[in-house]
PDB file of C-alpha atoms in Angstrom:
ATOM      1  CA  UNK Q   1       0.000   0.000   0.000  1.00 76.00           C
ATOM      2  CA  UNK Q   2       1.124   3.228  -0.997  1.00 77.00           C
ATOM      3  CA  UNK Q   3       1.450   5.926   1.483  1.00 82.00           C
ATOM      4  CA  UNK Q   4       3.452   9.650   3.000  1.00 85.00           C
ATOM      5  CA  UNK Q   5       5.171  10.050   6.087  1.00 84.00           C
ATOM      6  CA  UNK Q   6       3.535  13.246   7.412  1.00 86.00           C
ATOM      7  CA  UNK Q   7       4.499  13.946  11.335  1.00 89.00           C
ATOM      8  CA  UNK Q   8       6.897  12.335  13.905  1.00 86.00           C
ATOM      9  CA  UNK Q   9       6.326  13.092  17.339  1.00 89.00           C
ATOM     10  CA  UNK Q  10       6.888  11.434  21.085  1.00 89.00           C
ATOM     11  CA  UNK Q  11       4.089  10.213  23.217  1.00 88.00           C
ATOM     12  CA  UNK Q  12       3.539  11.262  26.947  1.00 90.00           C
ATOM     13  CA  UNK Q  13       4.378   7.802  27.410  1.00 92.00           C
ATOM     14  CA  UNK Q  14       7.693   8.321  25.789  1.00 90.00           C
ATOM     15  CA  UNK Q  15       6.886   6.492  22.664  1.00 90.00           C
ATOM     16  CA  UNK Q  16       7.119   7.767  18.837  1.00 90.00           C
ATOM     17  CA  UNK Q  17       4.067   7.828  17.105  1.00 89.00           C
ATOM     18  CA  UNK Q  18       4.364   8.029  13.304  1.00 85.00           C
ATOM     19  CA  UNK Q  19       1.315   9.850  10.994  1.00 87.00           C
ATOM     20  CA  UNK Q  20       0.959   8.099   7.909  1.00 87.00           C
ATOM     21  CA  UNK Q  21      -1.127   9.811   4.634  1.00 88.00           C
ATOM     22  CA  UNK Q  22      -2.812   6.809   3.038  1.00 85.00           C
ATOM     23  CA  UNK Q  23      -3.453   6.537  -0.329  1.00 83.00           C
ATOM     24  CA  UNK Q  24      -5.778   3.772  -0.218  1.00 84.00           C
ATOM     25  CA  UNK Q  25      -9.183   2.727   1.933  1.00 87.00           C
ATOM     26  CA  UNK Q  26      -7.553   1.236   5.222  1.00 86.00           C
ATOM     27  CA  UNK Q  27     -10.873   1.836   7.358  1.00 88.00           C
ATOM     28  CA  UNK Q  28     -11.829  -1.910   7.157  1.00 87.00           C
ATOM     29  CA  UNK Q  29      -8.230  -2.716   8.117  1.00 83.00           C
ATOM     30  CA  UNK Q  30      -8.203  -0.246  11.210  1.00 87.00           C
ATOM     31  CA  UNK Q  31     -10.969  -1.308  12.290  1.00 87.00           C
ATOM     32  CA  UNK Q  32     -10.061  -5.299  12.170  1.00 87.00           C
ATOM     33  CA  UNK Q  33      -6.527  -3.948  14.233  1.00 85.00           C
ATOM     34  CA  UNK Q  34      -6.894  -1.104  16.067  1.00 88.00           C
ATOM     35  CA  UNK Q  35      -5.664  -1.834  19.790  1.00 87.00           C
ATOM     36  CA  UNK Q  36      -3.934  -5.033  18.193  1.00 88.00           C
ATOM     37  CA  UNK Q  37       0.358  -5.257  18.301  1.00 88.00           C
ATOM     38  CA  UNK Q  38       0.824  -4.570  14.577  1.00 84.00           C
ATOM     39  CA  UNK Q  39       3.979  -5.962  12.500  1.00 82.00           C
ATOM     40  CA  UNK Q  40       4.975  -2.632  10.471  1.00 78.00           C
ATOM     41  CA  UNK Q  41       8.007  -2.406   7.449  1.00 73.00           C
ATOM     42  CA  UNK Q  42       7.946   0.905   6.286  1.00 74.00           C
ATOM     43  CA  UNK Q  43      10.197   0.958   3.131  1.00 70.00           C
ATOM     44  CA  UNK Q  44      10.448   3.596   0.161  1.00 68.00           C
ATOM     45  CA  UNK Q  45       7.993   3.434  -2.327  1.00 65.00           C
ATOM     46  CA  UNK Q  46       8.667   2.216  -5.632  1.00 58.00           C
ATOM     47  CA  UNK Q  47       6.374   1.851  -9.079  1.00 57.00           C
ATOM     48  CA  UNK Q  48       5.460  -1.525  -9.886  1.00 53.00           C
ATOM     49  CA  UNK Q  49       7.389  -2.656 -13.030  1.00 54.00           C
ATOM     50  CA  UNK Q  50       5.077  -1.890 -16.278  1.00 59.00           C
ATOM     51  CA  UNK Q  51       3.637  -3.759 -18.218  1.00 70.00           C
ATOM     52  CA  UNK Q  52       5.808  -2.837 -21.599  1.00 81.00           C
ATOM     53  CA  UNK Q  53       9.077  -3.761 -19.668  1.00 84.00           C
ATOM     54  CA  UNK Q  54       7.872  -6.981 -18.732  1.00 86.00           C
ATOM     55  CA  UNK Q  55       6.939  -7.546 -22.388  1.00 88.00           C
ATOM     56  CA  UNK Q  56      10.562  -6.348 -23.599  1.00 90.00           C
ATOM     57  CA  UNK Q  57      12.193  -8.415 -21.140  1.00 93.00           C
ATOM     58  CA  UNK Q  58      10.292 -11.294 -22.679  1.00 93.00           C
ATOM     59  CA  UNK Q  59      10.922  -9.999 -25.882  1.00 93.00           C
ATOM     60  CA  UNK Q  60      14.803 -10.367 -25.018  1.00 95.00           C
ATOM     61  CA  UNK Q  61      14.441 -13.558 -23.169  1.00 96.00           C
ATOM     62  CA  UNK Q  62      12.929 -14.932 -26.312  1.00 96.00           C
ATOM     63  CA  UNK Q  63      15.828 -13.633 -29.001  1.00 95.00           C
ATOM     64  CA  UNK Q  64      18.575 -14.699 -26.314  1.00 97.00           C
ATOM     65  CA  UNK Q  65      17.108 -18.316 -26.033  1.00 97.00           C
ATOM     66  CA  UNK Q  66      17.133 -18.404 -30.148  1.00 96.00           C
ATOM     67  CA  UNK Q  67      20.400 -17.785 -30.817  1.00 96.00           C
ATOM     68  CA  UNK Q  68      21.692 -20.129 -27.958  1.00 97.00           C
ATOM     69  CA  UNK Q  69      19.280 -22.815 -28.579  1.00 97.00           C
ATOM     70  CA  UNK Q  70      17.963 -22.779 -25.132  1.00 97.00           C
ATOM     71  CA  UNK Q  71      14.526 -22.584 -23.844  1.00 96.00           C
ATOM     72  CA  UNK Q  72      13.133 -19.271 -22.752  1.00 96.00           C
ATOM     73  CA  UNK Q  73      12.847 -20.633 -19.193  1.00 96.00           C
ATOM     74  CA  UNK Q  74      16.351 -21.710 -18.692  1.00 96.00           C
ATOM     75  CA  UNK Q  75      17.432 -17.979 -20.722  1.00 97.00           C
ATOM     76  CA  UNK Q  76      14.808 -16.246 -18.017  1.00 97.00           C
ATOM     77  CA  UNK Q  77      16.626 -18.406 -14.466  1.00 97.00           C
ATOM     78  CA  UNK Q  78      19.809 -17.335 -15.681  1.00 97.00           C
ATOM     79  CA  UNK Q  79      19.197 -13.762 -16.248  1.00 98.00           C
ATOM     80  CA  UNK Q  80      16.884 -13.462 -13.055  1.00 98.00           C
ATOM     81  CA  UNK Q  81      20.219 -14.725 -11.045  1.00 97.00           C
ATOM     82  CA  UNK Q  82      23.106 -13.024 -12.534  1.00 97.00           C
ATOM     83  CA  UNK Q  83      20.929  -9.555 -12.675  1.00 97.00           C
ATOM     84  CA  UNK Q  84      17.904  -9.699 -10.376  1.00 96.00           C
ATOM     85  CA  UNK Q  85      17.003  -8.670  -6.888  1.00 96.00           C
ATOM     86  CA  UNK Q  86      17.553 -11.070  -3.755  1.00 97.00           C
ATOM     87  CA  UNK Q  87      14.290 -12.156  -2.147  1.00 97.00           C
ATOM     88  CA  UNK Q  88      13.708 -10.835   1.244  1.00 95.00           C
ATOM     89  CA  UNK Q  89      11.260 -11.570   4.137  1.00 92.00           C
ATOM     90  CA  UNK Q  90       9.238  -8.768   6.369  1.00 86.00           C
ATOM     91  CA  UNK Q  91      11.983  -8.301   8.649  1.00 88.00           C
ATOM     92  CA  UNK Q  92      14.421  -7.338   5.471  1.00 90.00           C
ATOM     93  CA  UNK Q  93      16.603 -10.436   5.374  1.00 95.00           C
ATOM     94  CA  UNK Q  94      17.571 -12.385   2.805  1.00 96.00           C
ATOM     95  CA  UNK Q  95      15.528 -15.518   1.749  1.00 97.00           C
ATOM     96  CA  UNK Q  96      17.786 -18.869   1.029  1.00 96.00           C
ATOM     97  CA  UNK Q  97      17.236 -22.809   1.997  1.00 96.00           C
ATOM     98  CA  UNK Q  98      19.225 -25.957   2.424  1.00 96.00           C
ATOM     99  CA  UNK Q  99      18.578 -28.663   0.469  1.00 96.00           C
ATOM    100  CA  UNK Q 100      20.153 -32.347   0.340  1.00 96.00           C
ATOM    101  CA  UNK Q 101      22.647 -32.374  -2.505  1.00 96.00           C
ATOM    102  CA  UNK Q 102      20.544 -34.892  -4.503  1.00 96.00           C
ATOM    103  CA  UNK Q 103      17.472 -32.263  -4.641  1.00 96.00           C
ATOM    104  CA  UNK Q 104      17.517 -30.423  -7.382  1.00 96.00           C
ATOM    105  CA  UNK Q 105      16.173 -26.980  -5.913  1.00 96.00           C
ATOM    106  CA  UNK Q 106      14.675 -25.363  -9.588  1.00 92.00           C
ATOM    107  CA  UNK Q 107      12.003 -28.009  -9.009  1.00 92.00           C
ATOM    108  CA  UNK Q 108      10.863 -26.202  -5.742  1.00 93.00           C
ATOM    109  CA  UNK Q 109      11.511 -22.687  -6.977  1.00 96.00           C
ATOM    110  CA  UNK Q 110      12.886 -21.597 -10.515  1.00 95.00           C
ATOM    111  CA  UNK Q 111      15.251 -18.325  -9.211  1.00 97.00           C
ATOM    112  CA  UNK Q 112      17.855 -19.854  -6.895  1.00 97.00           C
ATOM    113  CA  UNK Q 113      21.379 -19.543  -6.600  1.00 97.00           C
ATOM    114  CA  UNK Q 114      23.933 -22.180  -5.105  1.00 97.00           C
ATOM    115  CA  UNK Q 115      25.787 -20.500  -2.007  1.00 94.00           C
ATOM    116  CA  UNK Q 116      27.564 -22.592  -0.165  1.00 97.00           C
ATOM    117  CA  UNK Q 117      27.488 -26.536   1.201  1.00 97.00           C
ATOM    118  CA  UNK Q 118      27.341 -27.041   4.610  1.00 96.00           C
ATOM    119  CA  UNK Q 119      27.622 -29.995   6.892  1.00 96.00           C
ATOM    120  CA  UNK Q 120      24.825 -30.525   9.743  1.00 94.00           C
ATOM    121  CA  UNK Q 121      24.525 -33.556  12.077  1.00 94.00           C
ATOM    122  CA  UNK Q 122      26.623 -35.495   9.651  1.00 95.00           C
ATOM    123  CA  UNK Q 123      24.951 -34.540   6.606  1.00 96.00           C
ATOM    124  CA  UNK Q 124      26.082 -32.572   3.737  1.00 97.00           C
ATOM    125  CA  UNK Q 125      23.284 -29.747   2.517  1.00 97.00           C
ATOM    126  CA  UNK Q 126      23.156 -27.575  -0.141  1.00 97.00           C
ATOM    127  CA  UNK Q 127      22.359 -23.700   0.482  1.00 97.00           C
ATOM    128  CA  UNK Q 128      20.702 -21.198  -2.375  1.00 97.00           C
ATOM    129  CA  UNK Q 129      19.649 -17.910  -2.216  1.00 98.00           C
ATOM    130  CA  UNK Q 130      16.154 -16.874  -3.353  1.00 97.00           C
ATOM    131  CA  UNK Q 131      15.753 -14.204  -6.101  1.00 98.00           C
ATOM    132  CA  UNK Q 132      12.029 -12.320  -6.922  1.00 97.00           C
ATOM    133  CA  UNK Q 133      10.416 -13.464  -9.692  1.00 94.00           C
ATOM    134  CA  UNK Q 134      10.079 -10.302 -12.457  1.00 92.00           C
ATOM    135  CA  UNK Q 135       6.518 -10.110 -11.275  1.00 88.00           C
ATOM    136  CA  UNK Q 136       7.432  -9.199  -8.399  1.00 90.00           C
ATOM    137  CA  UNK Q 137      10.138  -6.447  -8.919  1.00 90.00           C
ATOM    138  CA  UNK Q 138       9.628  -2.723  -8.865  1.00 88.00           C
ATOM    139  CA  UNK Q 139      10.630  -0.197 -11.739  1.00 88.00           C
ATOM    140  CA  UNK Q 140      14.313   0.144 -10.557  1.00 89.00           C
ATOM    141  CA  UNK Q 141      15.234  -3.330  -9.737  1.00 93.00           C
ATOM    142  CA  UNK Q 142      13.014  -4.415 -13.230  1.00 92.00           C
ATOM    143  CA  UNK Q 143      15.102  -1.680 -15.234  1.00 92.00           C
ATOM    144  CA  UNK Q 144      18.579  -3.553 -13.816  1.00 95.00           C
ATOM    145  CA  UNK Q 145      17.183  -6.811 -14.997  1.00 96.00           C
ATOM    146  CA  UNK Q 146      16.634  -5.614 -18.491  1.00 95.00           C
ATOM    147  CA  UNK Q 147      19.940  -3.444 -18.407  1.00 95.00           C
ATOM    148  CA  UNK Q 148      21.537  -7.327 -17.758  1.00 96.00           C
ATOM    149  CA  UNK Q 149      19.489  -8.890 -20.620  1.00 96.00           C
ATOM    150  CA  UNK Q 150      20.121  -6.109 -22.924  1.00 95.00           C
ATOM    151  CA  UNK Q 151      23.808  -6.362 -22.567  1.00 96.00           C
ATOM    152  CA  UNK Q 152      24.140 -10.174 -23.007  1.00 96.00           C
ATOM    153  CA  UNK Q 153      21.804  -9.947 -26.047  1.00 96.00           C
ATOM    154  CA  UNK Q 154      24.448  -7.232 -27.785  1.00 95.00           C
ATOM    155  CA  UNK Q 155      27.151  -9.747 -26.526  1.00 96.00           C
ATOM    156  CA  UNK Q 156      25.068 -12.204 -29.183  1.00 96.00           C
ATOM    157  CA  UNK Q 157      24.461  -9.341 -32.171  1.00 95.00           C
ATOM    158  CA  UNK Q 158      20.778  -9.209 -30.903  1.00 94.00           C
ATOM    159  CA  UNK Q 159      19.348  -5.695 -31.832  1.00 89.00           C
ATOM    160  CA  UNK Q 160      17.938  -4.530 -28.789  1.00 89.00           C
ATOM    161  CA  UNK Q 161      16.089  -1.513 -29.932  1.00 81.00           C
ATOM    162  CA  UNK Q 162      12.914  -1.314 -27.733  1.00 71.00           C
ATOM    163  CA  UNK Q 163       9.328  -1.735 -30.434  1.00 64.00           C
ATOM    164  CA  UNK Q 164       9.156   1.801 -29.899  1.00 67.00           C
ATOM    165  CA  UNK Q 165      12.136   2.866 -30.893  1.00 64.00           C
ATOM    166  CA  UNK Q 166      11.759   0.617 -34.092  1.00 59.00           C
ATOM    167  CA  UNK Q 167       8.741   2.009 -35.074  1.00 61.00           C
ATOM    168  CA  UNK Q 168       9.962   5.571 -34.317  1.00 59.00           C
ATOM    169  CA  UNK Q 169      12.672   4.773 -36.734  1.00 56.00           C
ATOM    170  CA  UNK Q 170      10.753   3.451 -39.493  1.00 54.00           C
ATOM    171  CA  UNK Q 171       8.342   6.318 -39.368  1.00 55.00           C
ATOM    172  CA  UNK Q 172      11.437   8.862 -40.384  1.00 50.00           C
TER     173      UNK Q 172
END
């Protein structure tokens, strides 16, 4: 939910209490709460990712897996990994599991990254790191993602020139 930090001041009781300017209808949502301990992660707001960047990253993902003869899955994982954002839980930490080395881990979640193996009560485990799906990525962490895809398609003589821009062109 989208929001604005409007006024910071201290309690009698010695406690902060923050103001926040909704944007949205929270009324049914105060009223299910109010005098309830509340869980609260108050972050910077970002835009969602639109809907034409998720189409040229697709776009990408689709030329890259052509001219390496991959599937656009496998093409999307590796891109995700090399350029996209950790996942992270409320508290702001990073998101990873163990797994026994004879899982294979895409088969419980596509974005994950090998980190280390580790040994616990005499058995060897597998770690990865979690990474959002593109879904779930804002406009800056989106716009690194496609920054990564554009330069490994150029690496591959891809022309990366958005539909827009080729339709610009062909209109001069």
């Amino acid at each position: 939910m989208r929001g604005r930090l409007i006024d910071l001041s201290m309690g009698l009781n010695g406690k902060q209490r923050l103001t926040i300017e909704l944007d949205a209808d929270f009324r049914e949502g105060y009223e299910k709460l109010t005098g309830s301990d509340v869980n609260l992660s108050v972050k910077k707001w970002r835009n969602a990712r639109s809907r034409d960047a998720n189409a040229y990253f697709h776009l990408l993902v689709n030329e890259i897996a052509t001219v390496q003869g991959l599937d656009d899955d496998a093409v999307k994982r590796h891109l995700v990994v090399s350029y996209g954002t950790l996942a992270r839980d409320g508290d702001n930490q990073i998101i990873g599991f163990k797994l026994p080395p004879s899982v294979d881990p895409s088969n419980i979640y596509p974005y994950t990254k090998f980190y280390k193996s580790m040994e616990e009560n005499g058995k060897t485990f597998n770690c990865y790191l979690v990474y959002k799906r593109s879904s779930e990525m804002d406009t800056a962490e989106m716009s690194r993602l496609i920054d990564g895809a554009v330069s490994e398609a150029r690496e591959l003589g891809i022309d990366t020139d958005t539909p827009e821009q080729k339709a610009r062109f062909h209109m001069t």
